[in-house]
Coordinates of C-alpha atoms in Angstrom, one line a residue:
Chain A
M34 CA 0.1 -0.1 -0.2
H35 CA 0.7 3.0 -0.5
Y36 CA 0.8 6.1 2.4
K37 CA 0.8 9.6 1.7
R38 CA 3.6 11.4 4.8
I39 CA 0.1 12.4 7.0
T40 CA -2.5 9.2 7.6
L41 CA -6.0 10.4 9.4
L42 CA -8.2 7.0 10.4
A43 CA -11.9 8.4 11.4
G44 CA -15.0 6.5 11.7
H45 CA -18.0 5.4 13.6
Y46 CA -17.3 4.7 17.1
G47 CA -16.3 1.3 17.4
S48 CA -15.3 0.7 13.3
G49 CA -11.9 -0.6 14.0
K50 CA -9.9 2.3 13.4
T51 CA -7.0 1.3 16.1
N52 CA -6.4 -2.1 15.3
I53 CA -6.0 -0.8 11.6
A54 CA -3.8 2.5 13.0
V55 CA -1.5 -0.3 14.4
N56 CA -1.5 -2.4 11.6
M57 CA -1.3 0.6 9.5
A58 CA 1.9 2.0 11.2
M59 CA 3.4 -1.4 11.1
D60 CA 2.9 -1.5 7.1
L61 CA 4.2 2.1 6.4
K62 CA 7.5 1.5 8.8
K63 CA 8.7 -1.0 6.2
Q64 CA 8.6 2.1 3.6
A65 CA 9.7 4.7 6.0
D66 CA 12.1 4.6 8.6
N67 CA 10.7 7.8 10.4
T68 CA 7.5 6.6 11.5
A69 CA 5.2 7.4 13.5
I70 CA 1.3 6.5 15.4
A71 CA -0.6 9.2 16.8
D72 CA -3.8 8.7 19.0
L73 CA -5.7 11.3 19.1
D74 CA -8.3 9.5 20.7
I75 CA -10.7 11.9 23.3
V76 CA -13.9 9.6 23.5
N77 CA -12.5 6.3 25.0
P78 CA -10.3 5.3 27.3
Y79 CA -10.2 2.0 26.7
F80 CA -8.7 -0.2 23.8
R81 CA -5.5 2.4 22.4
T82 CA -2.8 2.7 20.7
L83 CA -1.0 1.9 24.0
D84 CA -2.2 -1.8 24.2
S85 CA 0.6 -2.6 21.7
K86 CA 3.7 -0.8 22.9
K87 CA 5.4 -3.2 23.0
E88 CA 5.0 -4.5 19.6
L89 CA 5.1 -0.7 18.0
E90 CA 8.4 0.3 20.5
A91 CA 10.5 -3.6 18.9
A92 CA 9.4 -2.3 15.4
G93 CA 11.1 1.2 15.7
I94 CA 7.6 3.1 15.6
R95 CA 7.7 6.0 17.6
L96 CA 3.8 6.0 19.9
I97 CA 2.6 9.5 20.1
V98 CA -0.5 9.4 23.0
S99 CA -1.5 11.1 26.1
A100 CA 0.3 10.5 28.9
Y101 CA -3.0 9.3 30.4
A102 CA -4.1 6.5 28.1
N103 CA -5.1 3.9 29.6
T104 CA -5.0 4.9 32.8
N105 CA -8.2 5.9 35.4
L106 CA -8.0 9.5 34.6
D107 CA -10.6 9.6 32.2
I108 CA -10.3 13.2 31.0
P109 CA -9.9 13.5 26.6
A110 CA -6.5 14.9 26.7
L111 CA -4.2 15.2 23.7
P112 CA -0.4 14.1 23.4
Q113 CA 1.4 17.6 23.7
E114 CA 4.0 16.1 20.8
M115 CA 1.1 15.9 18.5
Y116 CA 2.3 18.8 16.8
S117 CA 5.3 17.0 15.3
I118 CA 2.9 15.1 13.3
V119 CA 2.7 18.3 10.8
H120 CA 5.8 20.0 12.0
D121 CA 8.1 17.1 11.4
K122 CA 8.6 16.7 7.9
T123 CA 10.8 13.7 7.6
M124 CA 8.3 11.9 9.4
H125 CA 5.6 9.8 8.3
S126 CA 2.4 8.9 10.4
I127 CA -0.7 7.7 11.1
V128 CA -3.5 8.9 13.2
D129 CA -5.9 7.4 15.4
V130 CA -8.9 9.6 15.5
G131 CA -11.7 8.8 18.3
G132 CA -14.8 7.8 17.3
D133 CA -17.9 9.5 15.2
D134 CA -17.7 13.4 15.4
R135 CA -17.1 13.7 18.7
G136 CA -13.3 12.2 17.8
A137 CA -12.8 14.1 15.1
L138 CA -13.7 17.5 17.3
A139 CA -10.0 16.7 18.3
L140 CA -8.7 17.3 14.7
G141 CA -9.9 20.8 14.8
R142 CA -7.4 22.7 16.5
L143 CA -4.1 21.1 13.6
T144 CA -6.6 20.9 10.0
A145 CA -5.3 24.1 9.0
M146 CA -1.7 22.5 9.1
I147 CA -2.6 19.2 7.7
R148 CA -4.5 20.9 4.9
E149 CA -1.0 22.3 3.8
E150 CA 0.5 18.5 4.1
D151 CA 0.3 15.6 1.7
Y152 CA -2.2 13.6 3.3
D153 CA -5.1 11.0 3.2
M154 CA -8.2 11.0 5.5
F155 CA -9.7 7.2 5.4
L156 CA -13.2 6.2 6.8
V157 CA -13.0 3.2 8.4
V158 CA -16.5 1.5 8.3
N159 CA -18.2 -2.1 9.6
R160 CA -21.2 -2.6 8.1
Y161 CA -22.0 -5.3 11.4
R162 CA -22.0 -2.4 13.8
P163 CA -25.8 -1.3 15.3
L164 CA -25.5 2.3 13.9
T165 CA -23.9 1.8 10.3
P166 CA -26.0 -0.8 9.0
D167 CA -26.9 1.1 6.1
V168 CA -25.2 3.5 3.3
D169 CA -27.6 6.7 4.6
S170 CA -26.4 6.1 7.9
V171 CA -22.5 5.2 7.1
L172 CA -23.2 8.8 4.7
E173 CA -24.8 11.1 8.0
V174 CA -21.6 9.7 10.1
I175 CA -19.2 10.9 6.9
A176 CA -21.2 14.2 7.1
E177 CA -20.6 14.2 10.9
I178 CA -17.3 13.5 11.4
E179 CA -16.2 16.0 8.0
T180 CA -18.1 18.7 10.0
A181 CA -16.6 18.6 13.2
G182 CA -13.2 17.7 11.9
R183 CA -13.2 20.6 9.0
L184 CA -11.4 17.7 7.1
K185 CA -12.7 15.7 3.6
F186 CA -12.5 11.8 3.7
T187 CA -10.9 10.7 0.2
G188 CA -11.0 7.4 0.8
I189 CA -12.7 4.0 2.5
I190 CA -11.3 1.0 4.5
N191 CA -14.2 -1.7 4.3
N192 CA -13.3 -3.3 7.9
S193 CA -16.6 -4.9 8.2
N194 CA -16.6 -8.0 10.6
L195 CA -18.6 -10.0 13.5
G196 CA -15.3 -10.3 15.6
A197 CA -14.3 -13.8 16.5
E198 CA -17.6 -15.1 13.9
T199 CA -16.1 -13.7 11.4
T200 CA -15.9 -15.7 8.3
A201 CA -15.0 -15.3 4.4
E202 CA -18.7 -15.4 3.9
T203 CA -19.0 -12.2 6.5
V204 CA -16.3 -10.3 4.2
L205 CA -17.4 -11.0 1.1
K206 CA -21.4 -9.9 2.2
S207 CA -20.1 -6.3 3.0
V208 CA -18.5 -5.8 -0.3
P209 CA -21.7 -4.6 -2.6
F210 CA -22.1 -2.3 0.9
A211 CA -18.7 -0.6 0.7
Q212 CA -18.9 -0.5 -3.2
E213 CA -22.1 1.5 -3.2
I214 CA -20.4 3.9 -0.7
A215 CA -18.0 4.4 -3.0
E216 CA -20.5 5.2 -5.5
R217 CA -22.8 7.6 -3.7
T218 CA -19.4 9.1 -2.2
G219 CA -16.9 9.6 -5.0
L220 CA -14.5 7.7 -2.5
P221 CA -12.4 5.3 -3.6
I222 CA -11.8 1.9 -1.7
I223 CA -9.1 2.2 -0.1
C224 CA -8.6 -1.8 0.8
T225 CA -10.7 -4.4 2.7
A226 CA -9.4 -5.2 6.0
V227 CA -9.3 -9.1 7.4
E228 CA -7.8 -10.6 9.9
E229 CA -4.4 -12.5 8.9
S230 CA -6.0 -16.2 8.9
L231 CA -8.3 -15.2 6.5
Y232 CA -6.7 -13.7 4.3
E233 CA -5.4 -16.8 1.5
E234 CA -8.9 -17.9 1.7
L235 CA -10.2 -14.2 0.1
K236 CA -7.3 -13.4 -1.6
G237 CA -8.3 -12.8 -5.2
R238 CA -11.7 -12.3 -4.6
I239 CA -11.4 -8.8 -2.9
D240 CA -9.7 -6.7 -4.3
D241 CA -7.1 -4.8 -2.6
L242 CA -6.9 -7.1 0.6
F243 CA -5.1 -5.5 3.8
A244 CA -3.7 -8.1 6.2
M245 CA -4.0 -7.7 10.2
K246 CA -3.0 -9.1 13.1
L247 CA -6.1 -8.3 16.1
Q248 CA -4.1 -6.3 18.8
A249 CA -5.4 -6.9 22.3
R250 CA -4.8 -5.9 25.5
P251 CA -1.7 -8.2 27.2
V252 CA -2.8 -9.7 30.6
D253 CA -1.6 -8.4 33.1
Chain B
M188 CA -33.1 -15.0 10.6
A189 CA -31.8 -11.2 10.8
D190 CA -27.6 -10.9 10.5
K191 CA -25.9 -10.9 13.5
V192 CA -24.7 -7.4 14.8
L193 CA -20.6 -6.5 15.9
M194 CA -21.8 -4.9 19.5
K195 CA -20.4 -3.2 22.8
G196 CA -22.2 -4.4 26.0
N197 CA -23.3 -1.3 26.6
E198 CA -24.8 -1.3 23.3
A199 CA -26.7 -4.5 23.1
I200 CA -28.1 -3.5 26.6
A201 CA -29.1 0.0 24.8
E202 CA -30.9 -1.8 21.8
A203 CA -32.6 -4.7 23.8
A204 CA -34.3 -2.3 26.1
I205 CA -35.5 -0.2 22.8
Q206 CA -36.8 -3.9 21.4
A207 CA -38.4 -4.2 24.9
G208 CA -40.4 -1.2 24.3
C209 CA -38.5 1.0 26.5
R210 CA -39.4 4.3 25.1
H211 CA -37.9 6.8 28.1
Y212 CA -34.1 6.9 29.3
F213 CA -33.3 9.1 31.7
G214 CA -29.2 9.3 32.0
Y215 CA -26.1 10.8 33.4
P216 CA -22.5 10.1 31.7
I217 CA -19.6 8.3 33.8
T218 CA -17.3 5.9 32.2
P219 CA -17.3 2.9 31.5
Q220 CA -21.3 3.1 30.5
T221 CA -21.6 6.1 28.5
E222 CA -22.5 3.6 25.5
I223 CA -25.7 3.5 27.0
A224 CA -26.8 6.9 26.9
A225 CA -24.9 7.8 23.7
Y226 CA -26.8 5.2 22.2
M227 CA -29.8 6.0 23.2
A228 CA -29.2 9.9 22.5
K229 CA -28.9 9.2 18.5
R230 CA -31.7 6.2 18.3
M231 CA -34.3 7.7 20.8
P232 CA -35.5 10.9 18.8
K233 CA -35.9 8.5 15.7
I234 CA -38.2 6.4 16.9
G235 CA -40.5 8.9 18.9
G236 CA -38.9 8.0 22.1
T237 CA -37.2 10.6 24.9
F238 CA -33.5 10.5 25.7
L239 CA -32.6 13.2 28.3
Q240 CA -29.7 13.3 29.9
A241 CA -30.0 14.7 33.6
E242 CA -28.3 17.5 35.8
S243 CA -27.3 14.9 38.0
E244 CA -27.9 11.2 38.9
I245 CA -30.1 12.2 41.4
A246 CA -32.5 13.7 38.7
A247 CA -32.5 11.2 36.1
I248 CA -33.6 8.5 38.9
N249 CA -36.1 10.5 39.7
M250 CA -37.5 11.3 36.6
V251 CA -37.4 7.2 35.9
Y252 CA -39.7 7.7 39.0
G253 CA -42.2 9.6 37.3
V254 CA -42.3 7.6 34.5
S255 CA -43.2 4.3 35.5
A256 CA -45.7 5.3 38.2
A257 CA -47.1 6.7 34.7
G258 CA -47.0 2.8 33.5
K259 CA -44.4 3.0 30.8
R260 CA -41.6 1.2 30.5
V261 CA -38.5 3.5 31.9
M262 CA -34.6 2.9 32.7
T263 CA -31.5 4.5 33.4
S264 CA -27.8 3.3 34.0
S265 CA -24.8 4.5 35.7
S266 CA -21.2 3.4 37.1
S267 CA -20.8 2.3 40.6
P268 CA -20.6 5.9 42.1
G269 CA -23.6 6.8 39.8
I270 CA -25.3 4.2 41.3
S271 CA -24.4 5.2 45.1
L272 CA -26.6 8.9 44.3
K273 CA -29.1 6.7 42.8
S274 CA -30.0 4.6 45.7
E275 CA -32.4 7.3 47.6
G276 CA -34.3 6.9 44.2
L277 CA -33.9 3.0 44.3
S278 CA -35.5 3.0 47.6
Y279 CA -38.1 5.1 47.0
L280 CA -38.9 2.8 44.1
A281 CA -39.1 -0.3 45.9
G282 CA -41.7 2.1 48.1
A283 CA -43.6 2.8 45.6
D284 CA -43.7 -0.7 43.7
L285 CA -42.8 0.8 40.9
P286 CA -41.3 -1.0 38.2
A287 CA -37.5 0.0 36.1
L288 CA -34.3 -1.1 35.1
V289 CA -31.6 -0.2 36.4
V290 CA -28.1 -0.7 34.9
N291 CA -24.5 -0.9 37.1
A292 CA -21.6 -1.2 35.1
Q293 CA -19.4 -1.4 37.9
R294 CA -16.3 0.3 37.4
G295 CA -13.6 0.2 40.6
G296 CA -14.3 1.4 44.2
P297 CA -14.8 2.7 46.9
G298 CA -15.0 6.3 46.5
L299 CA -14.5 7.4 42.7
G300 CA -11.7 4.7 42.7
G301 CA -11.2 3.7 38.9
I302 CA -12.4 2.9 35.6
Q303 CA -11.6 -0.2 35.2
P304 CA -14.0 -3.1 35.4
S305 CA -15.2 -4.5 38.9
Q306 CA -17.6 -6.6 41.1
S307 CA -17.1 -4.8 44.1
D308 CA -21.0 -3.3 44.1
Y309 CA -22.6 -6.8 44.6
F310 CA -23.5 -6.1 48.3
Q311 CA -25.0 -2.8 46.8
A312 CA -27.0 -4.7 44.6
T313 CA -28.1 -7.5 46.1
R314 CA -29.4 -6.6 49.6
G315 CA -31.4 -3.3 48.0
G316 CA -28.9 -0.7 48.3
G317 CA -30.8 2.7 49.6
H318 CA -32.5 2.6 53.3
G319 CA -35.5 0.3 53.7
D320 CA -36.3 -3.5 53.7
Y321 CA -36.3 -3.7 50.2
H322 CA -35.2 -5.9 47.3
M323 CA -34.4 -5.8 44.0
I324 CA -34.1 -8.0 41.1
V325 CA -30.4 -8.6 40.1
L326 CA -29.2 -9.9 36.7
A327 CA -25.4 -10.5 36.1
P328 CA -24.5 -11.0 32.4
S329 CA -21.2 -12.6 31.3
S330 CA -21.7 -11.5 27.3
V331 CA -22.7 -8.9 25.0
Q332 CA -25.1 -11.5 24.3
E333 CA -26.9 -12.2 27.9
M334 CA -26.7 -8.2 27.8
A335 CA -29.0 -7.8 25.6
D336 CA -31.1 -10.5 26.9
L337 CA -31.2 -9.7 30.5
T338 CA -32.4 -6.4 29.2
I339 CA -35.1 -7.7 27.9
K340 CA -35.7 -10.5 30.8
G341 CA -35.4 -7.2 33.0
F342 CA -38.0 -5.5 31.9
E343 CA -40.3 -8.3 32.1
L344 CA -39.7 -9.3 35.6
A345 CA -39.6 -5.4 36.6
D346 CA -43.1 -5.2 35.2
Q347 CA -44.5 -8.9 36.4
Y348 CA -43.6 -7.9 40.0
R349 CA -43.4 -4.6 40.5
M350 CA -39.7 -3.7 41.0
T351 CA -36.7 -2.5 40.2
A352 CA -34.8 -5.1 38.0
M353 CA -31.1 -4.3 38.1
I354 CA -28.4 -5.7 35.2
L355 CA -25.3 -5.9 37.4
A356 CA -23.1 -5.8 34.9
D357 CA -19.2 -4.7 34.6
G358 CA -16.5 -2.5 32.8
T359 CA -15.4 -5.2 30.7
I360 CA -18.6 -6.8 29.4
G361 CA -19.4 -3.2 28.9
Q362 CA -17.1 -2.0 27.3
M363 CA -16.1 -5.3 25.1
M364 CA -17.2 -6.5 21.7
E365 CA -19.4 -9.4 20.4
P366 CA -21.7 -10.5 18.1
V367 CA -25.2 -10.3 19.1
S368 CA -28.2 -11.9 17.7
F369 CA -31.6 -9.7 18.3
D370 CA -33.9 -12.7 17.0
F371 CA -36.1 -12.8 19.9
E372 CA -39.5 -12.6 21.0
V373 CA -40.4 -9.8 22.9
K374 CA -43.7 -10.5 25.3
E375 CA -46.3 -8.3 25.6
Q376 CA -46.3 -6.0 28.0
V377 CA -48.6 -6.8 31.4
E378 CA -51.2 -4.6 32.3
K379 CA -50.6 -2.0 34.8
P380 CA -53.7 -0.8 36.5
W381 CA -52.1 0.8 39.6
A382 CA -50.8 3.3 36.7
T383 CA -51.5 7.1 37.4
T384 CA -52.9 7.6 33.7
G385 CA -55.6 9.6 34.6
T386 CA -59.5 8.7 36.0
K387 CA -61.3 9.8 33.2
M388 CA -63.9 9.8 35.4
Q389 CA -64.3 6.4 35.0
R390 CA -62.1 5.2 38.3
K391 CA -61.0 5.7 41.5
H392 CA -58.2 7.7 41.1
N393 CA -54.3 5.6 41.7
V394 CA -52.0 6.8 44.1
V395 CA -48.3 6.3 44.0
N396 CA -46.2 6.7 46.9
S397 CA -44.1 5.7 49.8
L398 CA -45.2 7.3 52.1
Y399 CA -47.8 6.0 55.0
L400 CA -49.4 7.8 57.6
N401 CA -50.3 4.6 60.1
P402 CA -47.4 2.2 61.2
E403 CA -49.6 -0.7 60.7
Q404 CA -50.3 0.0 56.9
L405 CA -46.6 0.7 56.3
E406 CA -45.6 -2.8 58.3
E407 CA -48.5 -4.9 56.5
M408 CA -46.9 -2.9 53.4
N409 CA -43.5 -4.1 54.1
N410 CA -44.5 -8.0 55.0
E411 CA -46.5 -8.1 51.8
R412 CA -43.7 -7.0 49.5
Y413 CA -41.7 -9.9 51.6
R414 CA -44.2 -12.6 50.6
K415 CA -43.4 -11.6 46.9
Y416 CA -40.0 -12.0 47.6
D417 CA -40.8 -15.3 48.8
V418 CA -42.5 -16.0 45.5
I419 CA -39.5 -15.0 43.4
K420 CA -37.3 -16.7 45.4
E421 CA -39.0 -19.7 44.6
N422 CA -39.6 -19.1 40.7
E423 CA -36.6 -17.1 39.6
A424 CA -33.4 -17.8 40.5
L425 CA -31.3 -18.9 37.4
C426 CA -27.7 -20.2 37.4
E427 CA -25.8 -21.9 35.0
E428 CA -24.1 -25.1 35.3
Y429 CA -20.9 -26.6 34.1
L430 CA -19.3 -29.6 34.4
T431 CA -20.7 -30.1 37.7
E432 CA -22.1 -33.2 38.2
D433 CA -19.3 -35.3 39.3
A434 CA -16.8 -32.3 40.6
D435 CA -14.9 -32.5 43.7
I436 CA -14.6 -28.7 43.3
I437 CA -16.8 -26.0 42.4
I438 CA -16.2 -22.3 41.7
A439 CA -19.1 -19.5 41.9
A440 CA -18.0 -16.4 39.8
F441 CA -20.4 -14.5 37.4
G442 CA -20.0 -12.3 34.9
I443 CA -16.5 -11.4 33.7
A444 CA -15.1 -13.5 36.5
A445 CA -16.7 -16.5 35.4
R446 CA -15.7 -16.5 31.6
V447 CA -12.0 -16.5 33.2
S448 CA -13.1 -19.2 35.3
K449 CA -14.1 -21.5 32.6
N450 CA -11.0 -21.2 31.1
A451 CA -9.1 -22.4 34.2
V452 CA -11.7 -25.0 34.7
N453 CA -11.5 -26.7 31.1
K454 CA -7.4 -26.8 31.9
A455 CA -8.2 -28.3 35.4
R456 CA -10.2 -31.0 33.6
E457 CA -7.7 -31.3 30.9
N458 CA -5.3 -32.1 34.0
G459 CA -7.7 -34.2 35.9
I460 CA -8.6 -32.8 38.9
K461 CA -12.9 -32.5 38.6
V462 CA -13.6 -29.3 39.3
G463 CA -17.3 -27.1 37.9
L464 CA -18.5 -24.0 37.5
L465 CA -22.0 -22.6 38.9
R466 CA -22.1 -19.4 37.4
P467 CA -25.3 -17.4 39.3
I468 CA -27.2 -15.2 36.5
T469 CA -29.8 -13.9 38.9
L470 CA -27.7 -12.3 42.0
W471 CA -31.2 -11.8 43.8
P472 CA -32.7 -13.5 44.6
F473 CA -29.2 -15.9 44.7
P474 CA -30.2 -19.8 43.2
E475 CA -29.0 -21.3 46.9
K476 CA -30.9 -25.3 45.9
V477 CA -28.2 -24.8 43.2
F478 CA -25.6 -24.6 46.0
A479 CA -26.9 -26.8 48.5
K480 CA -27.7 -29.9 46.2
H481 CA -23.7 -29.7 44.6
A482 CA -22.8 -29.3 48.4
K483 CA -23.2 -32.6 48.8
H484 CA -20.2 -34.2 46.7
V485 CA -17.9 -31.4 46.7
R486 CA -15.1 -31.3 49.0
E487 CA -14.2 -27.5 48.4
M488 CA -15.9 -24.3 46.6
I489 CA -14.0 -21.4 45.1
S490 CA -15.6 -18.0 45.0
V491 CA -13.9 -16.0 42.2
E492 CA -15.0 -12.5 42.5
L493 CA -13.6 -8.6 41.2
S494 CA -14.0 -7.6 44.9
M495 CA -12.5 -8.9 48.5
G496 CA -15.3 -11.1 48.6
Q497 CA -18.7 -10.1 48.7
M498 CA -20.6 -13.1 46.8
I499 CA -18.5 -15.4 48.6
E500 CA -21.3 -14.4 51.6
D501 CA -24.1 -15.8 49.6
V502 CA -22.1 -19.1 48.6
R503 CA -21.4 -19.6 52.4
L504 CA -25.0 -18.9 53.5
A505 CA -26.4 -21.3 50.7
V506 CA -24.6 -24.1 51.7
N507 CA -25.0 -23.8 55.0
C508 CA -20.9 -23.5 55.8
S509 CA -21.0 -27.7 55.2
V510 CA -18.1 -27.4 52.7
P511 CA -15.1 -24.7 53.0
V512 CA -15.3 -21.7 50.5
S513 CA -12.1 -19.7 49.4
L514 CA -11.6 -17.1 47.7
C515 CA -9.9 -16.0 44.4
Y516 CA -9.9 -12.3 43.7
R517 CA -8.2 -9.2 42.2
V518 CA -9.4 -5.7 43.1
G519 CA -8.7 -2.4 41.7
G520 CA -9.9 -2.5 38.3
M521 CA -7.6 -5.9 37.7
I522 CA -9.3 -9.0 36.3
P523 CA -7.8 -12.8 37.5
T524 CA -6.5 -14.1 35.1
P525 CA -7.4 -17.9 33.8
D526 CA -4.0 -18.9 35.3
Q527 CA -4.7 -17.2 39.0
V528 CA -7.7 -19.2 39.3
Y529 CA -6.5 -22.7 37.6
S530 CA -3.7 -22.5 40.8
A531 CA -6.4 -21.8 43.1
I532 CA -8.2 -24.9 42.0
V533 CA -4.7 -27.2 42.1
E534 CA -4.3 -25.9 45.8
A535 CA -8.2 -26.8 46.8
N536 CA -7.9 -29.7 45.0
A537 CA -4.5 -30.7 47.2
R538 CA -5.9 -29.7 50.7
G539 CA -8.4 -32.3 49.9
G540 CA -11.2 -30.6 51.7
K541 CA -9.3 -29.4 55.0

């Protein structure tokens, strides 16, 4: 996959942005030595990029995250280093934005600067999430996020899954859904993300498959 | 069959409540249950329902009182500190015999504690929480599917017995995502001839109140309520039994602790230890009979909890202290690992009931 200098991931709450962000950062690192993942989630205090700290550090990926993520301090804090996303021109980054329009609000401070850069903003979508079961509801989410974040989406990532019950069929059934979003928005489908065990089965049946290792919080 | 959806436990509660016919939700945000309020805020306006973010937890529970008195299905949700605030209202609901559904996605305490999961509101939930002699029906889901199923059941039991049903979940089950099916039947709602819906000059007016000027009458109301509780204890206790028939050791655990324990039970079985799991689904009424039955053949019971040991008291009462009951626990937002529970099983096995 080709990455611009800044890749923003936004979408509906619980659509899988963090998992994709971590996997994309791993992928991006193969192409850009100075790679960072930035966690701008101000919505959810759980399930953060920080859960994958060990893997990210081992891969040499810089983790930009609020000091309060995964602690008991439940406040919508942003990392002070977030400006390096735009200021450090040698750095490539994957930016994990919080869910829905509430999450996209965090982009506001950076929007004007991001617009000057080489960037993409991808919509992560899972048709099996309860509040985005049809294309109309997805279009609503798109409009809300674009308004709050004051940035336009440039592509779609189809991350349709049913958690542990996901089969090849589950993913295949979601393809027309993603295609309809693409048609109605004029945005390209960047990839369809699948858990790596499903990759072989789906290879050749869906264009632009992106194999992912699912992130899980380490057991203490 | 309708497609499954991928949901957080909190979202499953909210959607199930809507499907149960609940059109009134009052709440106040608190982690880790805010998804319930957020979901209701999105959905209720679209289906002609009411979502209202109250000015406080206390206001929200009293709004619940009002809608319930008017005969409608109604709910609120919160997490541990917020439930403490609601406790006065819970007592008033009980005193007025009003049905309601209340969700507690427990977090670490006491005080503000933390935002990670806990089960340390067991005493508060099963003993009533507020002042006075009363109980709530307490349901303990251990999967996202059960968050939905028990929400439906909670509304039905609440209406049937005119009392509060509480979903006692925790931060983990509220936050984790699993596929859920909403392919279930919702029973028709029972008549509520007691509701304050206006007499239309056709009947005597109804009164919903918890104040009794006459102490004899108040005593009789308490006695009557406890006769109802006896019926519930007899008919509504629920417990999942897993590999208990030939067990030498039985683990007692509910909610997230039961999921962890099941892994440990399987591992112990692979290693030749006869261990089973009793998972209370209703915490009040506590499934005493099932525990008493198995007390006859086990050497020890282990209560696995995310608390300093609360349910363990009900286990001891249920088995009448006829077998030793030990505790395996983590607190402060930590969850026991399957390995920790497995070690507790191995140790109990070595003790041989002594």
